[in-house]
Amino acid sequence: MMQTVTTQSIRKQQPKVTETITFTKRISQIGTIALALLLGFFVLVYVLLPIYWMVKSSFQTNYEIQSVPPLWLPTQFSLDTYRDAVTLIPIGRYMLNSLFVSSLTAVFATTIAAMAAYVLARFRFRFASLILGIILFTQLIPHITRVFPIYFFLQDLGLLNTYFGLIFAYTGFSIPYAVMMLQSYFRSSCPPELEEAGMIDGCSYFGAFWRIVLPVSLPGIVAIGTFTFLGAWNDFLWASLLLNRGELKTLQVGLREFMGEGGTIQNANVFMAACVLATIPAVILFIFLQRYMINGISAGAIKG
C-alpha cells in the first residue's frame, strides 16, 4: 500500500516537473531572443548612425552642424547644398572616372578569376594546393607593403597617371579573393556530372565551362563581380597614389581634395551632400543585385 501511494504521488508530481522544465526553457528562449534582438539593434544603430549623420548634415547649415549639443534633425530642409556640391566639385566627372575604372576592374578580375577558379576546382594537378596556398598567403600581406613595388613597377611600364595603370593594380588585388570564393562556389553549385553530360554531347572543356558552368554559377559570379566593383569604387589609397592628373581623378580622390582645401570647415554641409551623391550609385547597384550578392556569397561560404 505504501509503495502504491509513493508511485501515485510520483506520477502526480511528474506533470508539474515537466511544466516547470518547459516554463524554464521558454524563459531561456525568450531571454536569448531578447538578447539577440538587443545586440542586433545596437549593431544596426552603430552601422547606420554615420550614414544618418551624413544625410541629415547635408540638409543643415554649417552653424547647425557645428552646434553643441548636436542637433539630431535639421531645422529646415533645403537642396541648396546639393546644388553647391555639383557646382563646386566636378562630381559628375569624378563619378564617370570611378565608373569606368571600377567597371573594367570588375570585368577583368571576374573573368580571369572565374577561369582560374574553374581550373582549380575541377582539375587535379600537382601544384594545385601550392597555388591555393600562395593565393591565400597574398591575402595576409598588408596592402600598404605593396604600395611602392607596384608604384615603381607601373612607373617602369609607363602606366602611372593612366586609367589602365589603376585598373591593372585593382585587378591584381581583386583576383586572389575572387579565385578563392569562386573555386569553392564551382565545387558546391555545379556538380561535375553536368559537365560530363555536356561533354558526352560534344562539348569541349571550354564549351562545358561556357555553356554549363557559367549559367549555373551566375549568382556567385555576379556577387564576386559586384564586390570587386565596389572595392574599386570605394578605394582611395591606390587612386591617390597612381593618379595625379586632375581630369583622371576618381570620386574618392576628388572628395578628399575638396576636403583638404578647407571644404570640411567652410562647406561642411556641401561636403556631406557630395558624400551622399557619391553613395547613390553603390546603393542603386545593391538594390538591383542584392539577390545575387546574398545568394552567391552565402552559397559559396556555406557549401564551400
mmCIF file of N, CA, C and O in Angstrom, residues 14-88:
data_model
loop_
_atom_site.group_PDB
_atom_site.id
_atom_site.type_symbol
_atom_site.label_atom_id
_atom_site.label_comp_id
_atom_site.label_asym_id
_atom_site.label_seq_id
_atom_site.Cartn_x
_atom_site.Cartn_y
_atom_site.Cartn_z
ATOM 1 N N GLN A 14 5.029 14.332 -11.650
ATOM 2 C CA GLN A 14 5.742 14.403 -12.942
ATOM 3 C C GLN A 14 5.233 15.512 -13.857
ATOM 4 O O GLN A 14 6.036 16.248 -14.443
ATOM 5 N N PRO A 15 3.893 15.688 -13.996
ATOM 6 C CA PRO A 15 3.441 16.803 -14.865
ATOM 7 C C PRO A 15 3.925 18.151 -14.371
ATOM 8 O O PRO A 15 4.271 19.021 -15.171
ATOM 9 N N LYS A 16 3.960 18.335 -13.038
ATOM 10 C CA LYS A 16 4.415 19.613 -12.506
ATOM 11 C C LYS A 16 5.888 19.846 -12.826
ATOM 12 O O LYS A 16 6.293 20.945 -13.179
ATOM 13 N N VAL A 17 6.684 18.765 -12.706
ATOM 14 C CA VAL A 17 8.117 18.905 -13.033
ATOM 15 C C VAL A 17 8.291 19.221 -14.507
ATOM 16 O O VAL A 17 9.097 20.078 -14.897
ATOM 17 N N THR A 18 7.500 18.528 -15.370
ATOM 18 C CA THR A 18 7.588 18.781 -16.814
ATOM 19 C C THR A 18 7.189 20.206 -17.151
ATOM 20 O O THR A 18 7.837 20.883 -17.965
ATOM 21 N N GLU A 19 6.117 20.692 -16.501
ATOM 22 C CA GLU A 19 5.692 22.073 -16.756
ATOM 23 C C GLU A 19 6.762 23.066 -16.312
ATOM 24 O O GLU A 19 6.999 24.079 -16.973
ATOM 25 N N THR A 20 7.415 22.745 -15.178
ATOM 26 C CA THR A 20 8.466 23.643 -14.693
ATOM 27 C C THR A 20 9.632 23.707 -15.669
ATOM 28 O O THR A 20 10.164 24.783 -15.975
ATOM 29 N N ILE A 21 10.023 22.525 -16.204
ATOM 30 C CA ILE A 21 11.135 22.493 -17.159
ATOM 31 C C ILE A 21 10.759 23.240 -18.433
ATOM 32 O O ILE A 21 11.553 24.010 -18.982
ATOM 33 N N THR A 22 9.525 23.004 -18.927
ATOM 34 C CA THR A 22 9.083 23.695 -20.137
ATOM 35 C C THR A 22 9.059 25.203 -19.940
ATOM 36 O O THR A 22 9.485 25.975 -20.802
ATOM 37 N N PHE A 23 8.544 25.632 -18.771
ATOM 38 C CA PHE A 23 8.494 27.062 -18.479
ATOM 39 C C PHE A 23 9.906 27.658 -18.425
ATOM 40 O O PHE A 23 10.162 28.752 -18.958
ATOM 41 N N THR A 24 10.849 26.909 -17.817
ATOM 42 C CA THR A 24 12.229 27.391 -17.734
ATOM 43 C C THR A 24 12.851 27.509 -19.122
ATOM 44 O O THR A 24 13.560 28.479 -19.422
ATOM 45 N N LYS A 25 12.554 26.516 -19.985
ATOM 46 C CA LYS A 25 13.096 26.573 -21.350
ATOM 47 C C LYS A 25 12.539 27.768 -22.113
ATOM 48 O O LYS A 25 13.253 28.441 -22.843
ATOM 49 N N ARG A 26 11.236 28.024 -21.928
ATOM 50 C CA ARG A 26 10.641 29.163 -22.633
ATOM 51 C C ARG A 26 11.240 30.476 -22.163
ATOM 52 O O ARG A 26 11.510 31.372 -22.964
ATOM 53 N N ILE A 27 11.436 30.578 -20.835
ATOM 54 C CA ILE A 27 12.059 31.801 -20.311
ATOM 55 C C ILE A 27 13.466 31.969 -20.882
ATOM 56 O O ILE A 27 13.884 33.069 -21.278
ATOM 57 N N SER A 28 14.195 30.822 -20.961
ATOM 58 C CA SER A 28 15.558 30.894 -21.506
ATOM 59 C C SER A 28 15.539 31.303 -22.979
ATOM 60 O O SER A 28 16.359 32.112 -23.427
ATOM 61 N N GLN A 29 14.585 30.719 -23.747
ATOM 62 C CA GLN A 29 14.492 31.069 -25.169
ATOM 63 C C GLN A 29 14.124 32.541 -25.355
ATOM 64 O O GLN A 29 14.685 33.232 -26.209
ATOM 65 N N ILE A 30 13.170 33.014 -24.548
ATOM 66 C CA ILE A 30 12.769 34.424 -24.653
ATOM 67 C C ILE A 30 13.941 35.335 -24.310
ATOM 68 O O ILE A 30 14.182 36.355 -24.977
ATOM 69 N N GLY A 31 14.700 34.947 -23.274
ATOM 70 C CA GLY A 31 15.871 35.753 -22.905
ATOM 71 C C GLY A 31 16.905 35.773 -24.010
ATOM 72 O O GLY A 31 17.494 36.826 -24.304
ATOM 73 N N THR A 32 17.130 34.613 -24.657
ATOM 74 C CA THR A 32 18.106 34.561 -25.751
ATOM 75 C C THR A 32 17.658 35.419 -26.919
ATOM 76 O O THR A 32 18.456 36.166 -27.507
ATOM 77 N N ILE A 33 16.368 35.315 -27.267
ATOM 78 C CA ILE A 33 15.851 36.118 -28.390
ATOM 79 C C ILE A 33 15.935 37.604 -28.070
ATOM 80 O O ILE A 33 16.325 38.421 -28.917
ATOM 81 N N ALA A 34 15.586 37.971 -26.832
ATOM 82 C CA ALA A 34 15.648 39.387 -26.447
ATOM 83 C C ALA A 34 17.087 39.910 -26.507
ATOM 84 O O ALA A 34 17.336 41.023 -26.990
ATOM 85 N N LEU A 35 18.033 39.082 -26.026
ATOM 86 C CA LEU A 35 19.439 39.500 -26.078
ATOM 87 C C LEU A 35 19.912 39.650 -27.520
ATOM 88 O O LEU A 35 20.617 40.612 -27.861
ATOM 89 N N ALA A 36 19.499 38.690 -28.389
ATOM 90 C CA ALA A 36 19.894 38.773 -29.800
ATOM 91 C C ALA A 36 19.310 40.018 -30.462
ATOM 92 O O ALA A 36 19.993 40.707 -31.231
ATOM 93 N N LEU A 37 18.039 40.301 -30.163
ATOM 94 C CA LEU A 37 17.417 41.496 -30.745
ATOM 95 C C LEU A 37 18.097 42.764 -30.246
ATOM 96 O O LEU A 37 18.304 43.717 -31.016
ATOM 97 N N LEU A 38 18.457 42.772 -28.958
ATOM 98 C CA LEU A 38 19.123 43.953 -28.401
ATOM 99 C C LEU A 38 20.487 44.173 -29.051
ATOM 100 O O LEU A 38 20.830 45.298 -29.447
ATOM 101 N N LEU A 39 21.263 43.078 -29.195
ATOM 102 C CA LEU A 39 22.568 43.205 -29.846
ATOM 103 C C LEU A 39 22.415 43.610 -31.305
ATOM 104 O O LEU A 39 23.180 44.450 -31.813
ATOM 105 N N GLY A 40 21.422 43.000 -31.977
ATOM 106 C CA GLY A 40 21.183 43.375 -33.373
ATOM 107 C C GLY A 40 20.806 44.834 -33.510
ATOM 108 O O GLY A 40 21.231 45.511 -34.447
ATOM 109 N N PHE A 41 20.006 45.322 -32.563
ATOM 110 C CA PHE A 41 19.609 46.729 -32.604
ATOM 111 C C PHE A 41 20.818 47.652 -32.450
ATOM 112 O O PHE A 41 20.978 48.629 -33.203
ATOM 113 N N PHE A 42 21.705 47.330 -31.490
ATOM 114 C CA PHE A 42 22.881 48.168 -31.289
ATOM 115 C C PHE A 42 23.825 48.118 -32.495
ATOM 116 O O PHE A 42 24.404 49.132 -32.886
ATOM 117 N N VAL A 43 23.974 46.922 -33.081
ATOM 118 C CA VAL A 43 24.824 46.815 -34.278
ATOM 119 C C VAL A 43 24.239 47.637 -35.410
ATOM 120 O O VAL A 43 24.945 48.354 -36.139
ATOM 121 N N LEU A 44 22.902 47.537 -35.567
ATOM 122 C CA LEU A 44 22.241 48.289 -36.631
ATOM 123 C C LEU A 44 22.411 49.793 -36.431
ATOM 124 O O LEU A 44 22.710 50.529 -37.378
ATOM 125 N N VAL A 45 22.231 50.236 -35.188
ATOM 126 C CA VAL A 45 22.400 51.666 -34.900
ATOM 127 C C VAL A 45 23.846 52.092 -35.150
ATOM 128 O O VAL A 45 24.117 53.145 -35.735
ATOM 129 N N TYR A 46 24.791 51.242 -34.730
ATOM 130 C CA TYR A 46 26.205 51.569 -34.893
ATOM 131 C C TYR A 46 26.574 51.686 -36.374
ATOM 132 O O TYR A 46 27.362 52.550 -36.772
ATOM 133 N N VAL A 47 25.982 50.817 -37.200
ATOM 134 C CA VAL A 47 26.299 50.832 -38.633
ATOM 135 C C VAL A 47 25.606 51.990 -39.337
ATOM 136 O O VAL A 47 26.191 52.663 -40.200
ATOM 137 N N LEU A 48 24.345 52.222 -38.969
ATOM 138 C CA LEU A 48 23.552 53.219 -39.694
ATOM 139 C C LEU A 48 23.744 54.641 -39.187
ATOM 140 O O LEU A 48 23.403 55.594 -39.900
ATOM 141 N N LEU A 49 24.270 54.800 -37.968
ATOM 142 C CA LEU A 49 24.399 56.142 -37.412
ATOM 143 C C LEU A 49 25.271 57.063 -38.267
ATOM 144 O O LEU A 49 24.880 58.213 -38.528
ATOM 145 N N PRO A 50 26.456 56.613 -38.731
ATOM 146 C CA PRO A 50 27.247 57.519 -39.600
ATOM 147 C C PRO A 50 26.517 57.903 -40.887
ATOM 148 O O PRO A 50 26.651 59.034 -41.369
ATOM 149 N N ILE A 51 25.744 56.944 -41.440
ATOM 150 C CA ILE A 51 25.007 57.252 -42.666
ATOM 151 C C ILE A 51 23.920 58.282 -42.386
ATOM 152 O O ILE A 51 23.728 59.235 -43.152
ATOM 153 N N TYR A 52 23.223 58.089 -41.262
ATOM 154 C CA TYR A 52 22.193 59.060 -40.905
ATOM 155 C C TYR A 52 22.809 60.439 -40.680
ATOM 156 O O TYR A 52 22.265 61.457 -41.127
ATOM 157 N N TRP A 53 23.971 60.459 -39.995
ATOM 158 C CA TRP A 53 24.614 61.741 -39.706
ATOM 159 C C TRP A 53 25.031 62.455 -40.987
ATOM 160 O O TRP A 53 24.953 63.674 -41.095
ATOM 161 N N MET A 54 25.484 61.667 -41.965
ATOM 162 C CA MET A 54 25.878 62.252 -43.245
ATOM 163 C C MET A 54 24.669 62.853 -43.963
ATOM 164 O O MET A 54 24.731 63.988 -44.470
ATOM 165 N N VAL A 55 23.564 62.110 -43.991
ATOM 166 C CA VAL A 55 22.381 62.580 -44.720
ATOM 167 C C VAL A 55 21.779 63.807 -44.050
ATOM 168 O O VAL A 55 21.474 64.810 -44.713
ATOM 169 N N LYS A 56 21.614 63.757 -42.713
ATOM 170 C CA LYS A 56 20.982 64.907 -42.048
ATOM 171 C C LYS A 56 21.891 66.144 -42.093
ATOM 172 O O LYS A 56 21.412 67.272 -42.198
ATOM 173 N N SER A 57 23.221 65.948 -42.067
ATOM 174 C CA SER A 57 24.134 67.090 -42.143
ATOM 175 C C SER A 57 24.094 67.747 -43.513
ATOM 176 O O SER A 57 24.375 68.947 -43.641
ATOM 177 N N SER A 58 23.758 66.948 -44.547
ATOM 178 C CA SER A 58 23.703 67.520 -45.891
ATOM 179 C C SER A 58 22.548 68.509 -46.047
ATOM 180 O O SER A 58 22.531 69.279 -46.999
ATOM 181 N N PHE A 59 21.587 68.472 -45.124
ATOM 182 C CA PHE A 59 20.454 69.407 -45.176
ATOM 183 C C PHE A 59 20.587 70.530 -44.151
ATOM 184 O O PHE A 59 19.711 71.390 -44.071
ATOM 185 N N GLN A 60 21.631 70.537 -43.346
ATOM 186 C CA GLN A 60 21.795 71.540 -42.306
ATOM 187 C C GLN A 60 22.745 72.647 -42.750
ATOM 188 O O GLN A 60 23.538 72.480 -43.687
ATOM 189 N N THR A 61 22.677 73.749 -42.017
ATOM 190 C CA THR A 61 23.655 74.808 -42.231
ATOM 191 C C THR A 61 24.941 74.450 -41.483
ATOM 192 O O THR A 61 24.941 73.584 -40.597
ATOM 193 N N ASN A 62 26.031 75.109 -41.834
ATOM 194 C CA ASN A 62 27.287 74.844 -41.140
ATOM 195 C C ASN A 62 27.191 75.180 -39.656
ATOM 196 O O ASN A 62 27.825 74.525 -38.821
ATOM 197 N N TYR A 63 26.417 76.195 -39.331
ATOM 198 C CA TYR A 63 26.240 76.561 -37.926
ATOM 199 C C TYR A 63 25.545 75.428 -37.167
ATOM 200 O O TYR A 63 25.923 75.086 -36.045
ATOM 201 N N GLU A 64 24.529 74.824 -37.772
ATOM 202 C CA GLU A 64 23.824 73.719 -37.123
ATOM 203 C C GLU A 64 24.723 72.489 -36.988
ATOM 204 O O GLU A 64 24.668 71.777 -35.978
ATOM 205 N N ILE A 65 25.554 72.240 -37.994
ATOM 206 C CA ILE A 65 26.442 71.065 -37.937
ATOM 207 C C ILE A 65 27.430 71.180 -36.786
ATOM 208 O O ILE A 65 27.731 70.201 -36.097
ATOM 209 N N GLN A 66 27.928 72.393 -36.548
ATOM 210 C CA GLN A 66 28.955 72.579 -35.520
ATOM 211 C C GLN A 66 28.375 72.964 -34.170
ATOM 212 O O GLN A 66 29.121 73.249 -33.238
ATOM 213 N N SER A 67 27.074 72.991 -34.033
ATOM 214 C CA SER A 67 26.456 73.405 -32.773
ATOM 215 C C SER A 67 26.665 72.348 -31.687
ATOM 216 O O SER A 67 26.778 71.157 -31.956
ATOM 217 N N VAL A 68 26.746 72.815 -30.437
ATOM 218 C CA VAL A 68 26.906 71.956 -29.263
ATOM 219 C C VAL A 68 25.802 72.308 -28.268
ATOM 220 O O VAL A 68 25.689 73.490 -27.885
ATOM 221 N N PRO A 69 25.010 71.340 -27.813
ATOM 222 C CA PRO A 69 24.975 69.913 -28.220
ATOM 223 C C PRO A 69 24.514 69.747 -29.659
ATOM 224 O O PRO A 69 23.871 70.642 -30.213
ATOM 225 N N PRO A 70 24.835 68.618 -30.255
ATOM 226 C CA PRO A 70 24.494 68.429 -31.680
ATOM 227 C C PRO A 70 22.999 68.370 -31.919
ATOM 228 O O PRO A 70 22.230 67.915 -31.072
ATOM 229 N N LEU A 71 22.604 68.849 -33.069
ATOM 230 C CA LEU A 71 21.196 68.794 -33.482
ATOM 231 C C LEU A 71 20.967 67.513 -34.283
ATOM 232 O O LEU A 71 21.669 67.253 -35.263
ATOM 233 N N TRP A 72 20.000 66.743 -33.841
ATOM 234 C CA TRP A 72 19.751 65.450 -34.490
ATOM 235 C C TRP A 72 18.874 65.588 -35.720
ATOM 236 O O TRP A 72 18.782 64.661 -36.524
ATOM 237 N N LEU A 73 18.223 66.716 -35.873
ATOM 238 C CA LEU A 73 17.385 66.945 -37.049
ATOM 239 C C LEU A 73 17.653 68.342 -37.592
ATOM 240 O O LEU A 73 17.890 69.282 -36.808
ATOM 241 N N PRO A 74 17.628 68.511 -38.901
ATOM 242 C CA PRO A 74 17.782 69.864 -39.464
ATOM 243 C C PRO A 74 16.548 70.706 -39.168
ATOM 244 O O PRO A 74 15.425 70.194 -39.149
ATOM 245 N N THR A 75 16.755 71.988 -38.947
ATOM 246 C CA THR A 75 15.617 72.872 -38.664
ATOM 247 C C THR A 75 14.810 73.155 -39.926
ATOM 248 O O THR A 75 13.631 73.459 -39.847
ATOM 249 N N GLN A 76 15.469 73.090 -41.087
ATOM 250 C CA GLN A 76 14.756 73.275 -42.347
ATOM 251 C C GLN A 76 15.482 72.509 -43.452
ATOM 252 O O GLN A 76 16.699 72.360 -43.414
ATOM 253 N N PHE A 77 14.694 72.010 -44.374
ATOM 254 C CA PHE A 77 15.258 71.226 -45.468
ATOM 255 C C PHE A 77 15.463 72.120 -46.692
ATOM 256 O O PHE A 77 14.595 72.914 -47.049
ATOM 257 N N SER A 78 16.627 71.983 -47.289
ATOM 258 C CA SER A 78 16.934 72.737 -48.494
ATOM 259 C C SER A 78 17.868 71.921 -49.378
ATOM 260 O O SER A 78 18.747 71.204 -48.873
ATOM 261 N N LEU A 79 17.655 72.021 -50.679
ATOM 262 C CA LEU A 79 18.518 71.308 -51.635
ATOM 263 C C LEU A 79 19.650 72.191 -52.146
ATOM 264 O O LEU A 79 20.355 71.810 -53.084
ATOM 265 N N ASP A 80 19.848 73.353 -51.525
ATOM 266 C CA ASP A 80 20.912 74.259 -51.974
ATOM 267 C C ASP A 80 22.294 73.623 -51.812
ATOM 268 O O ASP A 80 23.202 73.882 -52.608
ATOM 269 N N THR A 81 22.478 72.822 -50.765
ATOM 270 C CA THR A 81 23.786 72.192 -50.561
ATOM 271 C C THR A 81 24.121 71.241 -51.703
ATOM 272 O O THR A 81 25.277 71.148 -52.120
ATOM 273 N N TYR A 82 23.120 70.548 -52.213
ATOM 274 C CA TYR A 82 23.360 69.629 -53.333
ATOM 275 C C TYR A 82 23.661 70.412 -54.610
ATOM 276 O O TYR A 82 24.493 69.998 -55.416
ATOM 277 N N ARG A 83 23.004 71.539 -54.781
ATOM 278 C CA ARG A 83 23.319 72.385 -55.936
ATOM 279 C C ARG A 83 24.753 72.901 -55.828
ATOM 280 O O ARG A 83 25.514 72.894 -56.813
ATOM 281 N N ASP A 84 25.160 73.319 -54.624
ATOM 282 C CA ASP A 84 26.529 73.805 -54.437
ATOM 283 C C ASP A 84 27.555 72.682 -54.623
ATOM 284 O O ASP A 84 28.666 72.918 -55.121
ATOM 285 N N ALA A 85 27.180 71.472 -54.194
ATOM 286 C CA ALA A 85 28.115 70.351 -54.352
ATOM 287 C C ALA A 85 28.406 70.078 -55.817
ATOM 288 O O ALA A 85 29.554 69.842 -56.210
ATOM 289 N N VAL A 86 27.367 70.127 -56.636
ATOM 290 C CA VAL A 86 27.555 69.898 -58.067
ATOM 291 C C VAL A 86 28.320 71.055 -58.705
ATOM 292 O O VAL A 86 29.092 70.865 -59.654
ATOM 293 N N THR A 87 28.147 72.279 -58.155
ATOM 294 C CA THR A 87 28.812 73.461 -58.717
ATOM 295 C C THR A 87 30.284 73.534 -58.313
ATOM 296 O O THR A 87 31.160 73.790 -59.149
ATOM 297 N N LEU A 88 30.577 73.297 -57.028
ATOM 298 C CA LEU A 88 31.942 73.466 -56.525
ATOM 299 C C LEU A 88 32.831 72.264 -56.826
ATOM 300 O O LEU A 88 34.053 72.394 -56.911
#
